[in-house]
Amino acid sequence: MRIADKIGRLWRKNRRTSYAALSGLTCLLFVCLSMVMRVPFLNRVDNGIYDIFLRSFAGGEPSRVPVLVDIDERSINELGQWPWPRYRLAELLIALNEYGAASIGIDILMIEPDRTSPDLWARQLKDEFGVEPDIKGLPPELMNNDAYLASIMKQLPVVITAQVVSALEGDRAPELPIRPLTVNEIRMPGTSRLAKYLKSDEGILMPAPVLADAASSIAMMNADGDDDGIFRRIPLFLAWKDTPIASLALAALALAAKESSVTVYISEDGPLSVRVAGIDVPMSNDGAMPVVFRGGSGTFPIFSASDVLRGNVPADALAGRIVFIGSTATALKDLRPTPFDSSFPGLELHAAVVDTILSGRFIRTPLWSMAYVIGLILTTGIASMILFGAVRPRIALPLGGAMSVCVWFGSRQLMISSGYFVTPLYPLMVISLEAFASFFLRLLFEEGEKRILKRAFSNYVSPEIVGKIIETGGVSSLEGEQRNISVLFTDLRGFTTLTENMRPTQVVAMLGSYFTPMTSIVRSSMGTLDKFVGDAMMAFWNAPIDIPDHPYRAVRSLLDMHLALGEMNAEMEAKFGFRLRMGGGIHTGTAHVGNMGTNELMDYTAVGDTVNTASRLEGMCPKYGVGIVISKTTADSCESKVAIKPLDIVKVKGKSERIPIFTVYTLEEAGRRSDETALWERAFRLYIDGDFRSSGEICSSLAKDCPGEALYRIFEERIGMLSKQAPEDWDGVFTYDSK
């Protein structure tokens, strides 16, 4: 329990930091789980990042090896509707051979016999209409289009396509022996055969038997987009009944290189690479290869089939090239979206695969990528937790943005320079989530602190100060701090005697009428109202926020209080039969300011010697017959804004140092009483110097001329006593033995 109690106390003490750490760890865990679980939405975002990086990685001149022969709309318009008779495909193969094509890949699925063959056409007429046309004059090789095409294919390096499909769809095709590209497997101990790692279906749509038997090789034409439908990766192999079948592009490349087989290297995690044409081509563990597209459609040389048949192609345009025959006609809808083009012809995919292999510019997702990304997530997550939790937003946001930029461009540069795609998505996610969680918590705590500050200070200070406290994010410390402040104490003279015949409700009402304007004056001058003690009031300036001219504001407030009391006394006299008299003392100095009290009752207040001195000064008011007494530190700070009149140099009970004290009045009043003030200042200097006779004469004159000023009579009496028995060590200080 002790440990639990310590943890609980530590949590409560560092509540904000604890919540920030907890939210940060939660963000880390969430991002790691999202990566492991492969959330579909995040996969799409990741693919989008890959596409952006790919556009920087791609480009440059494509290889001149792959070219396209397009059965385009012009060819169809000129030579007849699709599908063409297969003798026309045979003529196209003959033309390509004459041009010197190294190998030919036919991206056309020919699973049924050609129904336009003369022998099939004649048989159909006889069966359906009883008409037997005379076709005996045709050469034997033209009696059947498929046989004619097969006879041509046997003489040429031609790859035709099959399609691996679901078992239900494949059952419609006969199970025929196929002759795919031979695959040699080099496997590490304990690994499975290649077909076990590949995408596999039980069905296959095979070419017509006569064509399948005639082709140099049979390849598959399958290509599937990612979850978002975009084609980024093309399988180099698929499996049918445990037999790996190469893609059309791979088989055509091997045939052009005069290789009857390819070699696949298999590790414990699946296939690593395939060697073809002397190039090691990296694969993912499902047999696919990311295609490095050079751009959108039209990247590779493309010739119309009608031009090839009519000999309208440059003589060297096809020599030694790998030629893919297919169609880009819109009506055939063989269009695939890629990172570069939303309508990329499927025919060009094969050329892009060959170009990627021959260029040697491969994109790999290394086996160590997940460990690397997790390490990066932890690094950025912890850094973000510290950054956003401990640093102010105006600094944390630029630093967090810089960290995100480094992650982004670091991953981008890794792909551009080495061909390794290591996703920056999850590190960027953790930075963003940490920032959001941290600022949400900061907002939550700051709103709570604002409410606390508003409750704590709304009764003490003006709404303007409360607004500034909240705007600046609080005070430097509510728990306590040393500040230079100006402290004011006020008290009503003879209040107990005045109210002894009043009912309690009348006393409360009278005090309410008195304190309401006094409180308003304090708050409007940016002061902090501390407390009421009976008819006494305490206030201070320069806490909880800085008030540059706080001594003057305190003095000005006390002058305004006397002015307000004068206006109020007419009502008091009419209502209660007496007038109120107030005294106030102000001292400026260092005090300890903050929340003080117990767990049950807290109060924002000030304590210390400065507060005690201000209280003593307030008690000096009746001793000098004035309503205001201030210390020298206060007077020195505001002497140019109000009239300062020296009163005395005293030692009060409980304090050893000498305290020069002053009273104040407005500059307007000082102008009216300039002669009186000048005489008094001369008398006071003589008094300090010990010339009691001269000082007493002036004080006697002032007492007669200003009978309403008790100060002159008080000094006249004091000087009279000092003249009879002057102290030997006179220093001008008058000592009070009582408060």
XYZ file of C-alpha atoms in Angstrom:
739
model
C 0.000 0.000 0.000
C 2.898 2.344 0.668
C 4.068 2.059 -2.918
C 0.516 2.561 -4.181
C 0.138 5.633 -1.981
C 3.413 7.063 -3.249
C 2.370 6.481 -6.852
C -0.992 8.095 -6.151
C 0.621 11.129 -4.540
C 3.104 11.429 -7.386
C 0.228 11.203 -9.905
C -1.755 13.912 -8.137
C 1.270 16.149 -7.770
C 2.248 15.817 -11.431
C -1.246 15.327 -12.796
C -0.709 17.203 -16.014
C 2.580 15.454 -16.800
C 1.085 12.072 -15.878
C -1.867 12.505 -18.211
C 0.459 13.675 -20.990
C 2.640 10.582 -20.551
C -0.394 8.295 -20.463
C -1.891 9.848 -23.608
C 1.492 9.621 -25.335
C 1.851 5.921 -24.556
C -1.718 5.345 -25.734
C -0.917 7.050 -29.056
C 2.190 4.886 -29.450
C 0.251 1.692 -28.798
C -2.551 2.722 -31.151
C -0.162 3.477 -34.016
C 1.760 0.218 -33.550
C -1.467 -1.816 -33.531
C -2.716 0.036 -36.611
C 0.453 -0.872 -38.467
C 0.344 -4.541 -37.443
C -3.383 -4.897 -38.206
C -3.047 -3.205 -41.623
C -6.150 -1.027 -41.317
C -7.641 -0.649 -44.842
C -8.012 3.103 -44.654
C -4.406 3.521 -43.565
C -3.304 1.164 -46.320
C -4.880 3.534 -48.827
C -3.109 6.507 -47.280
C 0.140 4.537 -47.331
C -0.396 3.748 -51.008
C -0.947 7.443 -51.672
C 2.398 8.248 -50.021
C 4.039 5.526 -52.108
C 2.606 7.129 -55.250
C 4.048 10.524 -54.295
C 7.485 8.996 -53.680
C 7.230 6.987 -56.908
C 6.794 10.152 -58.945
C 10.128 11.358 -57.578
C 11.779 7.979 -58.119
C 10.471 7.457 -61.655
C 11.242 9.405 -64.790
C 14.137 9.229 -67.189
C 14.327 7.663 -70.627
C 12.546 4.285 -70.891
C 14.245 1.253 -72.362
C 13.864 0.919 -76.139
C 13.407 -2.859 -75.862
C 9.647 -3.144 -75.254
C 7.371 -1.847 -78.008
C 3.640 -2.141 -78.517
C 1.587 -3.137 -81.535
C -1.867 -1.794 -81.014
C -5.036 -3.174 -82.560
C -6.423 0.318 -82.246
C -9.648 1.829 -83.475
C -8.038 2.819 -86.777
C -6.935 -0.764 -87.377
C -10.433 -2.033 -86.616
C -12.018 0.568 -88.900
C -9.645 -0.241 -91.748
C -9.337 -4.043 -91.417
C -12.665 -5.105 -89.947
C -14.414 -5.433 -86.635
C -12.978 -7.231 -83.654
C -12.294 -10.068 -83.106
C -10.246 -10.446 -86.256
C -9.948 -13.741 -88.073
C -6.892 -15.468 -86.691
C -5.276 -15.638 -90.095
C -4.913 -11.863 -89.754
C -3.084 -12.361 -86.442
C -0.891 -14.869 -88.282
C -0.132 -12.266 -90.931
C 0.708 -9.793 -88.154
C 3.156 -12.305 -86.629
C 4.761 -12.852 -90.039
C 5.186 -9.105 -90.465
C 6.742 -8.737 -87.001
C 9.143 -11.576 -87.723
C 10.175 -9.882 -90.929
C 10.851 -6.711 -88.950
C 13.171 -8.776 -86.699
C 11.250 -8.880 -83.407
C 13.210 -10.742 -80.717
C 10.058 -12.141 -79.098
C 6.333 -11.567 -79.343
C 3.828 -11.566 -76.476
C 0.163 -11.784 -77.412
C -2.027 -10.075 -74.798
C -5.190 -11.600 -76.251
C -7.018 -14.520 -74.654
C -7.944 -17.051 -77.381
C -9.806 -19.813 -75.555
C -12.323 -20.743 -78.274
C -11.842 -21.862 -81.891
C -12.052 -19.179 -84.554
C -15.635 -19.484 -85.849
C -14.721 -17.579 -89.015
C -12.531 -20.480 -90.207
C -13.855 -21.713 -93.597
C -14.226 -25.368 -92.507
C -16.137 -24.373 -89.357
C -18.248 -21.892 -91.315
C -19.135 -24.484 -93.975
C -20.030 -27.079 -91.325
C -22.277 -24.579 -89.535
C -24.170 -23.733 -92.750
C -24.695 -27.426 -93.510
C -25.895 -28.211 -89.971
C -28.247 -25.246 -89.674
C -29.513 -24.706 -93.246
C -28.629 -27.902 -95.106
C -26.451 -25.927 -97.481
C -23.035 -27.281 -98.341
C -20.848 -24.467 -99.760
C -18.032 -25.355 -102.137
C -14.729 -24.384 -100.468
C -12.589 -27.121 -101.986
C -10.549 -24.608 -103.925
C -8.941 -23.061 -100.811
C -5.371 -24.016 -99.942
C -5.305 -26.553 -97.065
C -3.490 -24.130 -94.731
C -6.369 -21.621 -95.057
C -9.140 -24.110 -94.354
C -8.744 -23.501 -90.596
C -7.611 -20.151 -89.206
C -6.417 -21.663 -85.891
C -4.340 -24.256 -87.692
C -2.851 -21.562 -89.897
C -2.024 -19.363 -86.871
C -0.536 -22.373 -85.084
C 1.659 -23.209 -88.072
C 3.070 -19.696 -88.034
C 3.518 -19.643 -84.225
C 5.580 -22.839 -84.327
C 8.193 -21.040 -86.381
C 8.406 -17.870 -84.220
C 9.315 -16.874 -80.610
C 5.739 -16.316 -79.442
C 4.217 -16.285 -75.952
C 0.448 -16.560 -75.669
C -1.636 -16.016 -72.585
C -3.835 -18.002 -70.264
C -5.799 -16.642 -67.320
C -5.884 -18.163 -63.863
C -9.432 -17.911 -62.507
C -11.625 -19.269 -59.749
C -12.404 -22.987 -59.701
C -16.034 -22.445 -60.720
C -15.088 -20.360 -63.728
C -12.179 -22.561 -64.621
C -14.267 -25.744 -64.709
C -15.650 -24.526 -68.008
C -12.225 -24.937 -69.605
C -10.704 -28.340 -70.217
C -7.722 -29.234 -68.107
C -4.969 -29.404 -70.662
C -1.276 -29.816 -70.133
C 0.451 -26.450 -70.338
C 3.945 -25.461 -71.269
C 4.841 -22.525 -69.044
C 8.302 -21.107 -68.682
C 10.462 -23.549 -66.765
C 11.206 -22.374 -63.230
C 14.335 -23.565 -61.436
C 14.028 -23.164 -57.674
C 16.938 -22.577 -55.335
C 15.511 -22.970 -51.864
C 16.954 -22.584 -48.400
C 16.565 -25.602 -46.100
C 13.095 -25.902 -44.614
C 11.361 -23.778 -47.250
C 8.415 -24.771 -49.433
C 8.169 -24.892 -53.177
C 7.479 -21.628 -54.988
C 3.812 -22.392 -55.735
C 3.039 -22.506 -52.003
C 3.793 -18.784 -51.669
C 1.943 -17.615 -54.765
C -1.622 -16.482 -55.307
C -3.373 -19.598 -56.561
C -6.669 -20.574 -58.151
C -7.906 -23.981 -59.212
C -9.220 -22.854 -62.584
C -7.508 -21.704 -65.731
C -8.749 -20.344 -69.048
C -6.425 -21.934 -71.595
C -5.872 -20.996 -75.237
C -7.411 -23.246 -77.840
C -5.472 -26.567 -77.802
C -3.966 -26.170 -81.243
C -2.625 -22.735 -80.268
C -1.431 -23.826 -76.851
C 0.559 -26.617 -78.461
C 2.159 -24.296 -81.016
C 3.333 -21.430 -78.768
C 6.908 -21.227 -77.508
C 5.514 -20.636 -74.009
C 2.265 -19.997 -72.236
C 2.138 -17.179 -69.673
C -0.559 -15.687 -67.548
C -2.137 -12.304 -68.205
C -3.525 -11.734 -64.677
C -2.913 -8.387 -62.978
C -4.845 -7.097 -59.991
C -4.927 -3.616 -58.524
C -4.442 -2.815 -54.865
C -7.322 -2.236 -52.460
C -7.949 1.165 -54.019
C -8.011 -0.325 -57.536
C -4.697 1.215 -58.609
C -2.106 -0.996 -60.300
C 1.246 -0.643 -58.561
C 2.518 -4.224 -58.329
C 2.384 -6.867 -61.047
C 2.717 -10.566 -60.186
C 5.689 -12.178 -61.945
C 4.240 -15.602 -61.083
C 0.861 -17.122 -60.271
C 0.130 -20.703 -59.393
C -2.247 -23.179 -60.960
C -2.513 -26.631 -59.399
C 0.915 -26.232 -57.729
C 2.481 -25.136 -61.007
C 4.070 -21.669 -61.114
C 3.208 -19.772 -64.296
C 5.255 -16.733 -65.317
C 3.716 -13.438 -66.345
C 3.552 -12.467 -70.011
C 6.272 -9.822 -69.554
C 8.661 -12.196 -67.764
C 8.134 -15.006 -70.275
C 8.588 -12.672 -73.255
C 11.804 -11.269 -71.764
C 13.204 -14.772 -71.151
C 12.292 -15.783 -74.700
C 13.997 -12.693 -76.130
C 17.104 -13.534 -74.090
C 16.902 -17.084 -75.549
C 16.447 -18.547 -72.062
C 14.191 -21.561 -71.687
C 14.044 -21.199 -67.898
C 14.384 -18.741 -65.036
C 15.799 -19.258 -61.569
C 13.890 -18.297 -58.424
C 15.630 -17.882 -55.052
C 13.448 -18.770 -52.055
C 14.105 -17.939 -48.392
C 12.217 -18.796 -45.230
C 9.895 -15.828 -45.818
C 9.115 -16.674 -49.426
C 10.599 -15.904 -52.838
C 13.361 -13.310 -52.803
C 14.173 -12.812 -56.473
C 14.078 -14.288 -59.939
C 17.043 -14.306 -62.302
C 16.227 -13.568 -65.945
C 18.362 -12.199 -68.759
C 21.276 -12.043 -66.316
C 19.342 -9.718 -63.943
C 18.277 -10.541 -60.389
C 14.764 -9.167 -60.042
C 13.558 -8.703 -56.427
C 10.052 -9.947 -55.605
C 7.763 -9.725 -52.628
C 6.941 -12.961 -50.826
C 3.800 -13.397 -52.954
C 5.733 -13.257 -56.217
C 4.867 -9.663 -57.192
C 7.146 -6.828 -58.302
C 6.482 -3.087 -57.872
C 6.470 -1.450 -61.292
C 8.557 1.689 -61.727
C 6.402 3.542 -64.201
C 8.151 6.178 -66.271
C 4.960 8.178 -66.614
C 1.463 7.893 -68.026
C 0.229 6.215 -71.177
C 2.281 6.704 -74.341
C 5.582 6.170 -72.541
C 6.672 3.353 -74.864
C 6.783 3.234 -78.670
C 3.430 2.129 -80.029
C 2.562 1.218 -83.622
C -0.812 0.642 -85.169
C -1.391 -2.966 -86.275
C -2.624 -1.731 -89.633
C 0.694 0.094 -90.195
C 2.670 -3.034 -89.341
C 0.585 -5.153 -91.735
C 1.015 -2.618 -94.537
C 4.740 -2.139 -93.942
C 4.410 1.480 -92.873
C 6.734 1.114 -89.855
C 10.428 2.196 -89.990
C 12.673 -0.727 -90.820
C 14.619 -0.697 -87.520
C 11.712 0.172 -85.244
C 11.008 -3.426 -84.210
C 14.324 -5.168 -84.808
C 15.580 -6.937 -81.684
C 12.611 -5.666 -79.671
C 10.139 -7.405 -77.409
C 6.767 -6.782 -79.038
C 3.474 -6.969 -77.160
C 0.313 -7.273 -79.247
C -2.943 -6.059 -77.751
C -5.499 -3.332 -77.996
C -5.950 0.117 -76.510
C -9.299 0.608 -78.215
C -11.733 2.243 -75.817
C -14.483 -0.214 -76.681
C -12.390 -3.126 -75.381
C -12.001 -1.375 -71.989
C -8.529 -2.744 -71.245
C -7.590 0.343 -69.211
C -5.999 0.230 -65.761
C -5.431 3.094 -63.292
C -1.810 3.568 -62.187
C -0.100 6.134 -59.936
C 0.564 8.205 -63.082
C -2.547 7.710 -65.193
C -6.166 6.867 -64.419
C -6.569 5.263 -67.856
C -3.342 3.376 -68.453
C -3.671 0.732 -71.213
C -3.294 -2.806 -69.900
C -1.064 -3.550 -72.878
C 1.488 -1.007 -71.608
C 1.694 -2.726 -68.218
C 3.731 -5.534 -69.790
C 6.101 -3.039 -71.369
C 6.463 -1.215 -68.030
C 7.388 -4.517 -66.311
C 10.052 -5.294 -68.924
C 11.394 -1.728 -68.674
C 11.588 -1.948 -64.866
C 13.587 -5.188 -65.068
C 15.977 -4.000 -67.768
C 16.582 -0.638 -66.061
C 17.502 -2.358 -62.794
C 15.673 0.391 -60.857
C 13.728 -1.737 -58.405
C 11.639 -0.744 -55.409
C 11.982 -3.060 -52.437
C 10.252 -3.321 -49.100
C 13.076 -4.850 -47.071
C 12.530 -7.495 -44.402
C 13.847 -5.118 -41.766
C 11.374 -2.376 -42.690
C 8.824 -3.232 -39.982
C 11.477 -3.253 -37.238
C 12.848 0.014 -38.627
C 9.413 1.651 -38.702
C 8.582 0.477 -35.168
C 11.900 1.893 -33.964
C 11.127 5.158 -35.731
C 7.631 5.198 -34.202
C 9.081 4.779 -30.705
C 11.767 7.404 -31.293
C 9.435 10.025 -32.751
C 6.692 9.123 -30.277
C 8.881 9.618 -27.205
C 10.414 12.762 -28.672
C 6.935 14.118 -29.467
C 5.679 13.198 -26.000
C 8.462 15.230 -24.408
C 8.284 18.040 -26.965
C 4.543 18.659 -26.972
C 4.164 17.939 -23.270
C 6.934 20.181 -21.971
C 7.417 22.957 -24.531
C 5.108 25.844 -25.315
C 3.042 25.419 -28.505
C 4.687 28.302 -30.352
C 8.005 26.452 -30.053
C 6.728 22.856 -30.055
C 4.732 23.179 -33.285
C 7.661 24.341 -35.464
C 9.920 21.700 -33.927
C 7.265 19.019 -34.421
C 6.795 20.199 -37.998
C 10.558 20.021 -38.568
C 10.614 16.479 -37.176
C 7.764 15.482 -39.531
C 9.601 17.027 -42.489
C 12.745 15.063 -41.575
C 10.766 11.802 -41.398
C 9.036 12.508 -44.716
C 12.102 13.547 -46.691
C 14.256 10.904 -45.015
C 11.892 8.159 -46.245
C 11.635 9.819 -49.646
C 15.401 10.069 -50.009
C 15.823 6.444 -48.932
C 13.537 5.382 -51.783
C 15.160 7.684 -54.329
C 18.749 6.740 -53.464
C 18.391 3.039 -52.578
C 15.011 1.934 -53.893
C 13.826 0.984 -50.409
C 10.281 2.014 -49.581
C 9.954 2.394 -45.822
C 6.669 4.084 -45.060
C 6.748 7.363 -43.113
C 3.003 7.102 -42.454
C 3.108 5.634 -38.961
C 5.877 7.873 -37.562
C 3.974 10.862 -38.971
C 0.782 9.505 -37.405
C 2.359 9.252 -33.982
C 3.745 12.807 -34.224
C 0.326 14.140 -35.264
C -1.572 12.157 -32.628
C 0.899 13.147 -29.906
C 0.499 16.793 -30.908
C -3.297 16.561 -30.979
C -3.513 14.669 -27.671
C -1.026 16.981 -25.992
C -2.760 20.157 -27.126
C -6.166 18.702 -26.285
C -4.956 17.943 -22.765
C -3.288 21.327 -22.601
C -6.563 22.957 -23.626
C -8.443 20.839 -21.103
C -6.087 21.714 -18.273
C -5.816 25.350 -19.297
C -9.584 25.691 -19.382
C -9.686 24.125 -15.917
C -6.949 26.455 -14.727
C -8.790 29.413 -16.215
C -11.920 28.451 -14.295
C -9.863 28.077 -11.118
C -8.143 31.415 -11.688
C -11.444 33.093 -12.434
C -12.987 31.710 -9.267
C -9.859 32.544 -7.278
C -9.539 36.167 -8.379
C -12.939 37.397 -9.523
C -13.779 38.496 -5.965
C -10.390 40.121 -5.411
C -9.550 42.001 -8.557
C -11.211 43.722 -11.485
C -12.502 41.748 -14.477
C -9.696 43.322 -16.530
C -7.062 41.738 -14.280
C -8.868 38.412 -14.345
C -8.868 38.624 -18.156
C -5.150 39.388 -18.235
C -4.391 36.521 -15.854
C -6.302 34.114 -18.095
C -4.850 35.601 -21.301
C -1.257 35.246 -20.083
C -1.821 31.705 -18.877
C -2.058 32.376 -15.166
C 0.210 33.833 -12.536
C 3.777 32.842 -11.948
C 2.810 30.900 -8.830
C -0.349 30.467 -6.800
C 1.588 28.472 -4.220
C 3.608 31.507 -3.164
C 6.254 33.915 -4.403
C 8.185 36.982 -3.321
C 6.919 40.124 -5.013
C 7.404 43.836 -4.607
C 3.925 45.156 -3.774
C 2.192 48.216 -2.405
C -0.039 47.344 0.572
C -2.987 49.460 1.723
C -4.785 49.281 5.068
C -7.847 51.427 5.850
C -9.866 51.763 9.015
C -12.848 53.817 10.166
C -12.124 56.081 13.122
C -14.250 55.519 16.229
C -16.476 53.075 14.416
C -17.342 51.028 17.485
C -18.427 54.096 19.420
C -20.457 55.414 16.502
C -22.388 52.188 16.009
C -22.923 51.035 19.580
C -26.513 52.289 19.549
C -27.294 50.865 16.085
C -29.040 47.587 15.336
C -26.825 44.870 13.760
C -28.787 45.051 10.523
C -28.132 48.795 10.361
C -24.413 48.233 10.941
C -24.295 45.656 8.132
C -26.195 47.951 5.794
C -23.936 50.883 6.626
C -20.772 48.840 6.071
C -22.171 47.607 2.761
C -22.793 51.187 1.682
C -19.242 52.097 2.736
C -17.331 49.129 1.320
C -19.088 49.021 -2.066
C -17.484 52.196 -3.491
C -14.186 51.501 -1.700
C -13.975 48.036 -3.266
C -14.850 49.443 -6.662
C -12.014 51.984 -6.396
C -9.482 49.259 -5.547
C -10.547 46.989 -8.381
C -10.767 49.772 -10.966
C -7.165 50.770 -10.175
C -5.924 47.200 -10.875
C -5.605 46.429 -7.180
C -6.259 43.134 -5.409
C -8.770 43.153 -2.593
C -7.398 40.969 0.187
C -9.814 40.982 3.093
C -12.278 42.846 5.330
C -11.805 42.752 9.088
C -14.769 44.470 10.661
C -14.570 48.045 9.367
C -10.965 47.598 8.193
C -9.916 46.684 4.686
C -6.658 45.369 3.178
C -5.661 45.561 -0.466
C -2.436 45.365 -2.448
C -1.107 46.131 -5.930
C 1.372 44.358 -8.277
C 0.074 40.868 -7.552
C -1.025 38.530 -8.992
C 0.122 40.340 -12.172
C 2.673 43.077 -12.713
C 1.423 46.650 -12.356
C 4.347 48.958 -13.273
C 3.139 52.071 -11.368
C 1.615 50.247 -8.404
C 2.739 52.733 -5.653
C 0.973 55.598 -7.392
C -2.122 53.493 -8.061
C -2.328 52.634 -4.360
C -1.949 56.287 -3.321
C -4.402 57.472 -5.964
C -6.925 54.891 -4.775
C -6.654 56.106 -1.179
C -7.164 59.706 -2.281
C -10.223 58.639 -4.282
C -11.550 56.766 -1.261
C -11.419 59.929 0.830
C -13.158 61.821 -1.961
C -15.846 59.129 -2.194
C -16.255 59.107 1.593
C -16.803 62.877 1.569
C -19.643 62.440 -0.930
C -21.044 59.539 1.053
C -21.027 61.350 4.408
C -23.899 63.635 3.471
C -26.086 60.555 3.124
C -24.625 58.998 6.269
C -25.355 62.038 8.336
C -28.905 62.236 7.057
C -29.500 58.539 7.574
C -27.570 57.701 10.721
C -26.784 61.076 12.267
C -22.992 60.986 12.021
C -20.151 61.307 9.557
C -17.471 58.646 8.933
C -13.752 59.328 9.156
C -11.224 57.032 7.565
C -7.497 56.553 7.891
C -5.271 54.685 5.506
C -1.651 53.568 5.447
C 0.440 52.466 2.450
C 3.862 50.819 2.324
C 5.781 49.498 -0.674
C 8.153 46.573 -0.258
C 8.706 42.856 -0.694
C 6.117 40.408 0.610
C 5.236 36.754 0.188
C 2.111 36.485 -1.978
C 0.071 33.377 -2.829
C -2.619 30.952 -1.753
C -2.411 30.390 1.975
C -4.514 28.484 4.450
C -5.566 24.865 4.872
C -6.918 22.178 2.566
C -10.408 23.215 3.609
C -9.979 26.976 3.332
C -7.538 28.780 1.035
C -7.086 32.503 0.512
C -4.920 34.491 -1.879
C -3.151 36.966 0.389
C 0.128 38.670 1.250
C 2.212 38.254 4.400
C 5.480 39.644 5.664
C 7.107 42.710 7.143
C 5.794 44.969 4.378
C 2.222 44.091 5.324
C 2.909 44.677 9.033
C 4.496 48.059 8.292
C 1.505 49.147 6.194
C -0.779 48.206 9.104
C 1.371 50.255 11.521
C 1.249 53.250 9.148
C -2.525 53.120 9.061
C -2.454 53.274 12.847
C -0.365 56.469 12.653
C -3.169 58.476 11.024
C -4.876 59.650 14.261
C -1.490 60.424 15.858
C -0.905 63.100 13.204
C -4.498 64.113 12.508
C -4.303 63.022 8.841
C -6.265 60.574 6.738
C -3.276 59.173 4.839
C 0.159 57.984 5.948
C 2.632 56.484 3.487
C 6.220 55.272 3.743
C 9.248 56.768 2.018
C 9.487 53.878 -0.490
C 5.945 54.634 -1.578
C 6.468 58.405 -1.604
C 9.642 58.193 -3.702
C 7.770 56.291 -6.421
C 4.963 58.802 -6.923
C 6.221 62.234 -5.762
C 5.860 63.772 -9.239
C 2.203 62.738 -9.542
C 0.880 63.811 -6.119
C 1.940 66.314 -3.462
C 4.107 64.690 -0.768
C 4.130 66.248 2.726
C 6.581 64.957 5.342
C 5.070 63.954 8.659
C 7.794 62.479 10.794
C 10.613 59.963 11.188
C 9.507 57.290 13.600
C 10.284 53.959 15.160
C 7.143 51.912 15.662
C 6.580 49.231 18.272
C 8.167 45.957 17.332
C 10.542 47.476 14.734
C 14.049 48.844 15.154
C 14.589 50.749 11.889
C 13.683 54.386 11.411
C 10.751 55.011 9.069
C 10.220 58.383 7.362
C 6.485 58.863 6.951
C 4.492 61.217 4.740
C 0.992 62.247 3.909
C -0.268 63.136 0.439
C -2.811 65.321 -1.273
C -3.566 66.241 -4.818
C -1.472 68.637 -6.880
C -4.466 70.989 -7.085
C -4.669 71.183 -3.313
C -0.912 71.644 -3.079
C -1.185 74.722 -5.300
C -3.735 76.263 -2.975
C -1.610 75.554 0.109
C 1.845 76.254 -1.255
C 2.750 78.906 1.380
C 1.585 76.716 4.244
C 3.484 73.738 2.868
C 6.694 75.703 2.432
C 6.550 76.919 6.079
C 5.881 73.407 7.331
C 8.767 71.891 5.393
C 11.071 74.567 6.886
C 9.753 73.878 10.374
C 10.214 70.120 9.873
C 13.830 70.551 8.730
C 14.567 72.700 11.790
C 12.924 70.066 13.951
C 15.093 67.290 12.470
C 18.190 69.476 12.982
C 17.282 69.986 16.668
C 16.467 73.706 16.429
C 13.334 73.310 18.534
C 12.899 77.007 19.289
C 12.770 78.124 15.648
C 10.735 75.106 14.592
C 8.292 75.649 17.469
C 7.728 79.261 16.501
C 6.773 78.297 12.972
C 4.511 75.481 14.204
C 2.745 77.868 16.609
C 2.160 80.292 13.757
C 0.836 77.495 11.511
C -1.435 76.183 14.281
C -3.051 79.620 14.634
C -3.394 80.184 10.894
C -4.634 76.637 10.139
C -6.771 75.593 13.092
C -8.193 72.675 11.109
C -4.747 71.031 10.726
C -4.044 68.963 13.863
C -0.486 68.191 12.665
C 0.830 71.669 13.578
C -0.708 71.615 17.048
C 0.693 68.141 17.681
C 4.211 69.235 16.760
C 3.820 72.476 18.730
C 3.110 70.425 21.850
C 5.868 67.869 21.135
C 8.478 70.586 20.493
C 7.422 72.310 23.708
C 8.242 69.144 25.666
C 11.496 68.555 23.783
C 12.579 72.158 24.428
C 12.364 71.536 28.184
C 14.367 68.318 28.075
C 16.099 67.806 24.706
C 17.696 64.380 24.188
C 21.504 64.387 24.081
C 21.630 62.012 21.088
C 18.805 63.597 19.111
C 18.581 62.138 15.568
C 15.149 63.401 14.588
C 13.475 60.025 15.218
C 10.373 59.823 17.398
C 9.791 56.428 19.014
C 6.328 55.016 19.714
C 6.022 52.501 22.506
C 2.504 51.462 21.559
C 0.746 50.628 18.317
